[in-house]
């Protein structure tokens, strides 16, 4: 039996077991994917033990995404650029750390809308999630990434870390943009709505939220109301899981409506 896990603290809320569980059942694979609550002080020991117990790899969520990079035998260039990893694959003598968030974001955008990377993008937020999104946009060839954050110094630091990025005010210039994406927690159930004026945003610009509870955030609702294509945050969660599943279980799974239903269920 092949084994994989998601490690974090807290972990009970993670949707990854449902997601991988759906693919395991769908493909009749003799395997299991389990959530493990791992405290920071236990992280190193757990990562040594999991391969001995037969685990092929694991996903990593808060608060360990940066720490695992320091413990990795090898890290992919994108994990190094982002400064965090979410997908580990055990090998002899250690593990390889990768970050598939940027891949998940780009795949979700391409699957959810007719997005093209040839116009500026506006990114709201400058935290860990924003780093993955900015890396994805830069890699896709976006000519300019405008980063808007409540705490401007963080937008400036992020803009300096990546090419073709500029820090802009919290009410960002949206003129000429081909994409606007929220990476903050605003709009999530229990949080205030994200209030960003969309006036001036081109009618064909894609609006994307990485928040997926609720699926239709106030931002996406406002975007749809003015006719902009909108992409919800669930797609990124689903697509970022594909490379890990393929590595651990040996088969490249599909992201489809059945998976969306299984994860939301
Ligand atoms: P994550 O890893 O999910 O990105 P994070 O690194 O804590 O989490 O980043 C949270 C982001 O949401 C930040 O950009 C944060 O803005 P600040 O840098 O100013 O803190 C943003 N954010 C969270 N709550 C916010 C609020 N009430 N208003 C505006 N921005 C908020």
mmCIF file of N, CA and C in Angstrom, residues 88-147:
data_model
loop_
_atom_site.group_PDB
_atom_site.id
_atom_site.type_symbol
_atom_site.label_atom_id
_atom_site.label_comp_id
_atom_site.label_asym_id
_atom_site.label_seq_id
_atom_site.Cartn_x
_atom_site.Cartn_y
_atom_site.Cartn_z
ATOM 1 N N UNK A 88 6.409 17.471 -0.542
ATOM 2 C CA UNK A 88 7.682 16.800 -0.264
ATOM 3 C C UNK A 88 7.634 15.373 -0.810
ATOM 4 N N UNK A 89 8.755 14.949 -1.387
ATOM 5 C CA UNK A 89 8.866 13.569 -1.863
ATOM 6 C C UNK A 89 10.090 12.950 -1.209
ATOM 7 N N UNK A 90 9.868 11.848 -0.509
ATOM 8 C CA UNK A 90 10.970 11.211 0.219
ATOM 9 C C UNK A 90 11.853 10.421 -0.736
ATOM 10 N N UNK A 91 13.156 10.543 -0.509
ATOM 11 C CA UNK A 91 14.145 9.795 -1.297
ATOM 12 C C UNK A 91 15.156 9.245 -0.315
ATOM 13 N N UNK A 92 16.063 8.411 -0.812
ATOM 14 C CA UNK A 92 17.123 7.933 0.077
ATOM 15 C C UNK A 92 17.899 9.135 0.601
ATOM 16 N N UNK A 93 18.058 9.201 1.904
ATOM 17 C CA UNK A 93 18.882 10.260 2.469
ATOM 18 C C UNK A 93 18.216 11.604 2.604
ATOM 19 N N UNK A 94 16.893 11.668 2.553
ATOM 20 C CA UNK A 94 16.230 12.956 2.784
ATOM 21 C C UNK A 94 15.014 13.127 1.894
ATOM 22 N N UNK A 95 14.644 14.383 1.661
ATOM 23 C CA UNK A 95 13.466 14.613 0.816
ATOM 24 C C UNK A 95 13.683 15.804 -0.101
ATOM 25 N N UNK A 96 12.938 15.756 -1.223
ATOM 26 C CA UNK A 96 12.925 16.890 -2.141
ATOM 27 C C UNK A 96 11.724 17.766 -1.811
ATOM 28 N N UNK A 97 11.947 19.075 -1.737
ATOM 29 C CA UNK A 97 10.867 20.020 -1.434
ATOM 30 C C UNK A 97 10.496 20.792 -2.692
ATOM 31 N N UNK A 98 9.204 20.827 -2.978
ATOM 32 C CA UNK A 98 8.725 21.572 -4.146
ATOM 33 C C UNK A 98 7.589 22.481 -3.693
ATOM 34 N N UNK A 99 7.306 23.489 -4.502
ATOM 35 C CA UNK A 99 6.143 24.333 -4.242
ATOM 36 C C UNK A 99 5.257 24.278 -5.480
ATOM 37 N N UNK A 100 4.054 23.746 -5.334
ATOM 38 C CA UNK A 100 3.156 23.587 -6.481
ATOM 39 C C UNK A 100 2.024 24.618 -6.468
ATOM 40 N N UNK A 101 2.099 25.591 -5.550
ATOM 41 C CA UNK A 101 1.036 26.604 -5.486
ATOM 42 C C UNK A 101 1.002 27.465 -6.749
ATOM 43 N N UNK A 102 2.182 27.827 -7.236
ATOM 44 C CA UNK A 102 2.245 28.679 -8.425
ATOM 45 C C UNK A 102 1.679 27.918 -9.627
ATOM 46 N N UNK A 103 2.081 26.655 -9.751
ATOM 47 C CA UNK A 103 1.550 25.798 -10.817
ATOM 48 C C UNK A 103 0.026 25.704 -10.696
ATOM 49 N N UNK A 104 -0.467 25.475 -9.474
ATOM 50 C CA UNK A 104 -1.911 25.342 -9.249
ATOM 51 C C UNK A 104 -2.655 26.599 -9.633
ATOM 52 N N UNK A 105 -2.053 27.727 -9.317
ATOM 53 C CA UNK A 105 -2.698 29.006 -9.627
ATOM 54 C C UNK A 105 -2.808 29.193 -11.137
ATOM 55 N N UNK A 106 -1.711 28.979 -11.849
ATOM 56 C CA UNK A 106 -1.714 29.193 -13.301
ATOM 57 C C UNK A 106 -2.673 28.222 -13.989
ATOM 58 N N UNK A 107 -2.641 26.958 -13.581
ATOM 59 C CA UNK A 107 -3.537 25.961 -14.199
ATOM 60 C C UNK A 107 -4.998 26.315 -13.957
ATOM 61 N N UNK A 108 -5.287 26.779 -12.753
ATOM 62 C CA UNK A 108 -6.660 27.126 -12.414
ATOM 63 C C UNK A 108 -7.139 28.307 -13.259
ATOM 64 N N UNK A 109 -6.265 29.292 -13.429
ATOM 65 C CA UNK A 109 -6.617 30.462 -14.249
ATOM 66 C C UNK A 109 -6.887 30.035 -15.684
ATOM 67 N N UNK A 110 -6.008 29.189 -16.214
ATOM 68 C CA UNK A 110 -6.145 28.788 -17.623
ATOM 69 C C UNK A 110 -7.384 27.923 -17.814
ATOM 70 N N UNK A 111 -7.704 27.096 -16.805
ATOM 71 C CA UNK A 111 -8.878 26.228 -16.930
ATOM 72 C C UNK A 111 -10.166 27.025 -16.729
ATOM 73 N N UNK A 112 -10.098 28.095 -15.906
ATOM 74 C CA UNK A 112 -11.319 28.795 -15.508
ATOM 75 C C UNK A 112 -11.703 29.974 -16.377
ATOM 76 N N UNK A 113 -10.773 30.473 -17.177
ATOM 77 C CA UNK A 113 -11.066 31.665 -17.975
ATOM 78 C C UNK A 113 -10.085 31.747 -19.135
ATOM 79 N N UNK A 114 -10.443 32.608 -20.100
ATOM 80 C CA UNK A 114 -9.538 32.788 -21.244
ATOM 81 C C UNK A 114 -8.479 33.818 -20.854
ATOM 82 N N UNK A 115 -7.595 33.420 -19.931
ATOM 83 C CA UNK A 115 -6.577 34.359 -19.442
ATOM 84 C C UNK A 115 -5.347 34.320 -20.328
ATOM 85 N N UNK A 116 -4.849 35.522 -20.655
ATOM 86 C CA UNK A 116 -3.586 35.614 -21.384
ATOM 87 C C UNK A 116 -2.627 36.466 -20.566
ATOM 88 N N UNK A 117 -1.360 36.083 -20.635
ATOM 89 C CA UNK A 117 -0.359 36.699 -19.749
ATOM 90 C C UNK A 117 0.269 37.958 -20.333
ATOM 91 N N UNK A 118 -0.356 38.530 -21.372
ATOM 92 C CA UNK A 118 0.324 39.625 -22.069
ATOM 93 C C UNK A 118 -0.034 41.022 -21.572
ATOM 94 N N UNK A 119 -0.785 41.105 -20.459
ATOM 95 C CA UNK A 119 -1.118 42.426 -19.914
ATOM 96 C C UNK A 119 -0.756 42.475 -18.431
ATOM 97 N N UNK A 120 -0.650 43.702 -17.859
ATOM 98 C CA UNK A 120 -0.301 43.794 -16.439
ATOM 99 C C UNK A 120 -1.293 43.045 -15.549
ATOM 100 N N UNK A 121 -0.823 42.642 -14.379
ATOM 101 C CA UNK A 121 -1.685 41.977 -13.395
ATOM 102 C C UNK A 121 -1.640 42.771 -12.093
ATOM 103 N N UNK A 122 -2.755 42.758 -11.369
ATOM 104 C CA UNK A 122 -2.834 43.422 -10.069
ATOM 105 C C UNK A 122 -2.968 42.335 -9.003
ATOM 106 N N UNK A 123 -2.066 42.329 -8.040
ATOM 107 C CA UNK A 123 -2.111 41.341 -6.956
ATOM 108 C C UNK A 123 -2.409 42.068 -5.657
ATOM 109 N N UNK A 124 -3.469 41.654 -4.963
ATOM 110 C CA UNK A 124 -3.811 42.251 -3.668
ATOM 111 C C UNK A 124 -3.279 41.343 -2.576
ATOM 112 N N UNK A 125 -2.427 41.890 -1.715
ATOM 113 C CA UNK A 125 -1.820 41.113 -0.636
ATOM 114 C C UNK A 125 -0.349 40.880 -0.910
ATOM 115 N N UNK A 126 0.401 40.669 0.165
ATOM 116 C CA UNK A 126 1.855 40.478 0.015
ATOM 117 C C UNK A 126 2.360 39.439 1.016
ATOM 118 N N UNK A 127 1.501 38.495 1.387
ATOM 119 C CA UNK A 127 1.897 37.448 2.337
ATOM 120 C C UNK A 127 2.428 36.232 1.610
ATOM 121 N N UNK A 128 2.397 35.092 2.308
ATOM 122 C CA UNK A 128 2.927 33.849 1.748
ATOM 123 C C UNK A 128 2.211 33.434 0.474
ATOM 124 N N UNK A 129 0.888 33.553 0.468
ATOM 125 C CA UNK A 129 0.133 33.142 -0.712
ATOM 126 C C UNK A 129 0.461 34.050 -1.895
ATOM 127 N N UNK A 130 0.655 35.335 -1.623
ATOM 128 C CA UNK A 130 0.972 36.283 -2.697
ATOM 129 C C UNK A 130 2.290 35.913 -3.374
ATOM 130 N N UNK A 131 3.250 35.414 -2.609
ATOM 131 C CA UNK A 131 4.557 35.052 -3.192
ATOM 132 C C UNK A 131 4.411 33.988 -4.267
ATOM 133 N N UNK A 132 3.585 32.994 -3.998
ATOM 134 C CA UNK A 132 3.351 31.940 -4.990
ATOM 135 C C UNK A 132 2.675 32.490 -6.238
ATOM 136 N N UNK A 133 1.687 33.360 -6.024
ATOM 137 C CA UNK A 133 0.950 33.937 -7.150
ATOM 138 C C UNK A 133 1.873 34.833 -7.982
ATOM 139 N N UNK A 134 2.674 35.655 -7.324
ATOM 140 C CA UNK A 134 3.593 36.545 -8.045
ATOM 141 C C UNK A 134 4.595 35.713 -8.840
ATOM 142 N N UNK A 135 5.113 34.665 -8.251
ATOM 143 C CA UNK A 135 6.064 33.808 -8.971
ATOM 144 C C UNK A 135 5.400 33.220 -10.214
ATOM 145 N N UNK A 136 4.161 32.767 -10.071
ATOM 146 C CA UNK A 136 3.442 32.196 -11.215
ATOM 147 C C UNK A 136 3.290 33.222 -12.333
ATOM 148 N N UNK A 137 2.940 34.447 -11.965
ATOM 149 C CA UNK A 137 2.697 35.480 -12.981
ATOM 150 C C UNK A 137 3.986 35.875 -13.687
ATOM 151 N N UNK A 138 5.054 36.010 -12.920
ATOM 152 C CA UNK A 138 6.349 36.369 -13.509
ATOM 153 C C UNK A 138 6.812 35.260 -14.452
ATOM 154 N N UNK A 139 6.676 34.008 -13.998
ATOM 155 C CA UNK A 139 7.072 32.867 -14.833
ATOM 156 C C UNK A 139 6.238 32.788 -16.114
ATOM 157 N N UNK A 140 4.964 33.193 -16.011
ATOM 158 C CA UNK A 140 4.080 33.150 -17.185
ATOM 159 C C UNK A 140 4.401 34.268 -18.171
ATOM 160 N N UNK A 141 5.226 35.227 -17.757
ATOM 161 C CA UNK A 141 5.647 36.294 -18.672
ATOM 162 C C UNK A 141 4.843 37.574 -18.585
ATOM 163 N N UNK A 142 4.058 37.738 -17.522
ATOM 164 C CA UNK A 142 3.265 38.968 -17.358
ATOM 165 C C UNK A 142 4.213 40.183 -17.367
ATOM 166 N N UNK A 143 3.880 41.218 -18.176
ATOM 167 C CA UNK A 143 4.824 42.321 -18.345
ATOM 168 C C UNK A 143 5.003 43.202 -17.102
ATOM 169 N N UNK A 144 3.959 43.281 -16.251
ATOM 170 C CA UNK A 144 4.068 44.092 -15.031
ATOM 171 C C UNK A 144 3.125 43.524 -13.968
ATOM 172 N N UNK A 145 3.646 43.354 -12.755
ATOM 173 C CA UNK A 145 2.803 42.890 -11.651
ATOM 174 C C UNK A 145 2.725 44.026 -10.637
ATOM 175 N N UNK A 146 1.498 44.538 -10.426
ATOM 176 C CA UNK A 146 1.285 45.628 -9.471
ATOM 177 C C UNK A 146 0.834 45.021 -8.149
ATOM 178 N N UNK A 147 1.629 45.220 -7.105
ATOM 179 C CA UNK A 147 1.327 44.594 -5.821
ATOM 180 C C UNK A 147 0.783 45.640 -4.853
#
